[in-house]
C-alpha cells in the first residue's frame, strides 16, 4: 500500500540520517576523546548500540581514540562504568572482531584492573554485562587465576540468585566463549539460577 511504501521510505531516510549523525559524533569524539570516566563508558556503550542499529562497526579512528582514553580514565571507573565498557567492547568484538582487536593490550589490562577493583560492588545486571563483555572482549589468555576473573567469579556467586533470566543468559554466553576464564562453579551457580526461573 502507499502507506507502507511511505513508512519504508521514511525508515530508510531516518536510518541514513542516524548514520550521518553517528559518524559526526564519532569524528568529534576521535578528535577530542572523552576526558571523564563516565564519558568514555557511555561512548563505548553507545558505539555498541549504534553498531546494532546501523549494522556497521564503529570507525577505526573512533575506536582507537576510545581505547586509548579508556586506559587514561579507567582508574576512575565505578561499577557501572566497568560493566558498560566491558559490555560495549564485548558486543563490538562479537559482531566485528577486527575492530575490537585494535584495542591495545593495555586497554584491556586497564579494564580488568578496574573490574577487579569494583567487582564487589557490581549489581546483578552489571555482573552479567561485565561477564558477557569479558567473554567476547579481545583479551588473550585470561585465566582462572587472574584477579579480575577471580573477582567476577565471586560476584557471580554473590549475584546469581538475584539475576533476571536474561542476565543469567548473558553471563552464560560470556562464560561459554571460554575466553572469560570464569571457573566452572560460577557456571553451575548460573545454571541453577536459570532453572529456578524457568
Coordinates of C-alpha atoms in Angstrom, one line a residue:
X1 CA 0.0 0.0 0.0
X2 CA 1.0 3.6 -0.3
X3 CA 1.2 4.0 3.5
X4 CA 3.6 1.0 3.8
X5 CA 5.8 2.5 1.0
X6 CA 5.9 5.9 2.7
X7 CA 6.8 4.2 6.0
X8 CA 9.6 2.2 4.5
X9 CA 11.0 5.3 2.7
X10 CA 10.8 7.3 6.0
X11 CA 12.6 4.4 7.8
X12 CA 15.4 4.4 5.2
X13 CA 15.7 8.2 5.4
X14 CA 15.8 8.0 9.3
X15 CA 18.5 5.3 9.1
X16 CA 20.6 7.4 6.7
X17 CA 20.2 10.5 9.0
X18 CA 21.0 8.4 12.1
X19 CA 24.2 7.0 10.4
X20 CA 25.3 10.6 9.4
X21 CA 24.7 11.9 12.9
X22 CA 26.6 9.0 14.5
X23 CA 29.6 9.4 12.1
X24 CA 29.7 13.1 13.1
X25 CA 29.7 12.1 16.8
X26 CA 32.4 9.5 16.1
X27 CA 34.5 12.1 14.3
X28 CA 34.2 14.7 17.1
X29 CA 35.0 12.0 19.7
X30 CA 38.0 10.9 17.8
X31 CA 39.3 14.5 17.6
X32 CA 38.6 15.3 21.3
X33 CA 38.0 12.0 23.2
X34 CA 36.0 11.8 26.3
X35 CA 38.0 13.1 29.3
X36 CA 35.9 11.7 32.1
X37 CA 35.3 8.1 33.1
X38 CA 31.6 8.3 32.5
X39 CA 32.0 9.8 29.1
X40 CA 34.4 7.0 27.9
X41 CA 32.0 4.4 29.3
X42 CA 28.9 5.9 27.7
X43 CA 30.8 6.3 24.4
X44 CA 31.7 2.6 24.4
X45 CA 28.1 1.6 25.3
X46 CA 26.7 3.9 22.6
X47 CA 29.1 2.6 19.9
X48 CA 27.9 -1.0 20.6
X49 CA 24.3 0.1 20.5
X50 CA 24.8 2.1 17.2
X51 CA 26.6 -0.8 15.6
X52 CA 23.5 -2.9 16.3
X53 CA 21.1 -0.2 15.0
X54 CA 23.2 0.6 11.8
X55 CA 24.7 -2.8 11.1
X56 CA 28.1 -1.2 10.8
X57 CA 31.2 -1.3 13.1
X58 CA 32.5 1.8 14.8
X59 CA 35.1 3.6 12.7
X60 CA 38.7 2.6 13.4
X61 CA 39.7 6.2 14.2
X62 CA 36.9 6.5 16.8
X63 CA 37.6 3.1 18.4
X64 CA 41.3 3.7 18.6
X65 CA 40.8 7.1 20.3
X66 CA 38.3 5.5 22.7
X67 CA 40.6 2.5 23.5
X68 CA 43.4 5.0 24.4
X69 CA 41.1 7.1 26.5
X70 CA 39.9 4.0 28.5
X71 CA 43.5 3.5 29.7
X72 CA 43.6 7.0 31.0
X73 CA 40.2 7.1 32.8
X74 CA 39.8 3.5 33.9
X75 CA 41.2 4.2 37.4
X76 CA 38.1 6.4 38.0
X77 CA 35.6 3.9 36.7
X78 CA 32.8 3.0 39.0
X79 CA 31.0 -0.4 38.8
X80 CA 28.6 0.8 36.1
X81 CA 31.4 2.3 34.0
X82 CA 33.3 -1.0 34.1
X83 CA 30.2 -3.1 33.3
X84 CA 29.1 -0.8 30.4
X85 CA 32.6 -0.6 28.9
X86 CA 33.3 -4.3 29.1
X87 CA 29.8 -5.0 27.6
X88 CA 30.3 -2.5 24.8
X89 CA 33.7 -3.8 23.8
X90 CA 32.4 -7.4 24.0
X91 CA 29.4 -6.5 21.9
X92 CA 31.6 -4.8 19.3
X93 CA 34.1 -7.8 19.4
X94 CA 31.3 -10.3 18.9
X95 CA 30.0 -8.6 15.8
X96 CA 33.2 -7.0 14.4
X97 CA 36.3 -8.8 15.9
X98 CA 38.7 -7.0 13.6
X99 CA 37.7 -3.6 15.1
X100 CA 37.7 -4.8 18.7
X101 CA 41.1 -6.4 18.1
X102 CA 42.5 -2.9 17.6
X103 CA 42.2 -2.4 21.4
X104 CA 45.8 -2.5 22.7
X105 CA 46.5 -5.0 25.4
X106 CA 46.9 -2.1 27.9
X107 CA 43.3 -1.1 27.3
X108 CA 42.0 -4.5 28.3
X109 CA 44.5 -4.8 31.1
X110 CA 43.3 -1.4 32.5
X111 CA 39.7 -2.6 32.2
X112 CA 40.4 -5.8 34.1
X113 CA 42.3 -4.0 36.8
X114 CA 39.2 -1.7 37.2
X115 CA 36.9 -4.8 37.1
X116 CA 38.8 -6.5 40.0
X117 CA 38.5 -3.3 42.0
X118 CA 34.8 -2.8 41.6
X119 CA 33.6 -6.4 41.4
X120 CA 32.3 -6.5 45.0
X121 CA 30.0 -3.5 44.2
X122 CA 28.6 -4.8 40.9
X123 CA 24.8 -5.2 40.8
X124 CA 23.4 -8.5 39.3
X125 CA 22.9 -6.7 35.9
X126 CA 26.4 -5.2 36.0
X127 CA 27.9 -8.7 36.8
X128 CA 26.0 -10.2 33.8
X129 CA 27.2 -7.4 31.5
X130 CA 30.8 -7.5 32.7
X131 CA 31.0 -11.3 32.3
X132 CA 29.4 -11.1 28.9
X133 CA 31.9 -8.5 27.8
X134 CA 34.8 -10.4 29.3
X135 CA 33.8 -13.4 27.3
X136 CA 33.8 -11.7 24.0
X137 CA 36.4 -9.0 24.6
X138 CA 39.8 -9.3 22.8
X139 CA 41.9 -10.2 25.8
X140 CA 44.2 -13.1 25.1
X141 CA 44.9 -15.8 27.7
X142 CA 42.7 -14.6 30.6
X143 CA 43.0 -17.4 33.2
X144 CA 41.1 -18.5 36.2
X145 CA 43.8 -17.1 38.4
X146 CA 43.6 -13.6 37.0
X147 CA 42.5 -11.2 39.8
X148 CA 39.7 -9.8 37.7
X149 CA 38.4 -13.2 36.7
X150 CA 38.5 -14.3 40.4
X151 CA 36.6 -11.2 41.4
X152 CA 34.0 -11.7 38.7
X153 CA 33.7 -15.4 39.7
X154 CA 32.9 -14.3 43.3
X155 CA 30.5 -11.7 42.0
X156 CA 28.6 -14.3 40.0
X157 CA 28.3 -16.5 43.1
X158 CA 27.0 -13.5 45.1
X159 CA 24.5 -12.3 42.5
X160 CA 23.4 -15.4 40.5
X161 CA 20.2 -16.0 42.5
X162 CA 19.2 -12.3 42.1
X163 CA 19.7 -12.2 38.3
X164 CA 16.8 -12.0 35.9
X165 CA 16.7 -14.8 33.3
X166 CA 18.2 -12.6 30.5
X167 CA 21.0 -11.6 32.8
X168 CA 21.8 -15.2 33.5
X169 CA 21.8 -16.0 29.8
X170 CA 24.1 -13.0 29.1
X171 CA 26.6 -14.2 31.8
X172 CA 26.4 -17.8 30.5
X173 CA 27.1 -16.6 27.0
X174 CA 30.2 -14.8 28.3
X175 CA 31.4 -17.9 30.1
X176 CA 30.6 -20.2 27.1
X177 CA 33.1 -18.5 24.9
X178 CA 35.8 -19.9 27.1
X179 CA 37.7 -16.6 26.9
X180 CA 36.4 -15.1 30.1
X181 CA 38.3 -17.6 32.2
X182 CA 35.4 -17.9 34.6
X183 CA 35.6 -21.0 36.7
X184 CA 33.0 -23.8 36.3
X185 CA 31.5 -23.3 39.8
X186 CA 30.2 -19.9 38.6
X187 CA 28.7 -21.6 35.6
X188 CA 26.9 -24.1 37.9
X189 CA 25.6 -21.2 40.0
X190 CA 24.2 -19.5 37.0
X191 CA 22.6 -22.7 35.6
X192 CA 21.0 -23.4 39.0
X193 CA 19.6 -19.8 39.0
X194 CA 18.3 -20.2 35.4
X195 CA 16.5 -23.5 36.3
X196 CA 14.7 -21.7 39.2
X197 CA 13.4 -19.0 36.9
X198 CA 12.2 -21.5 34.2

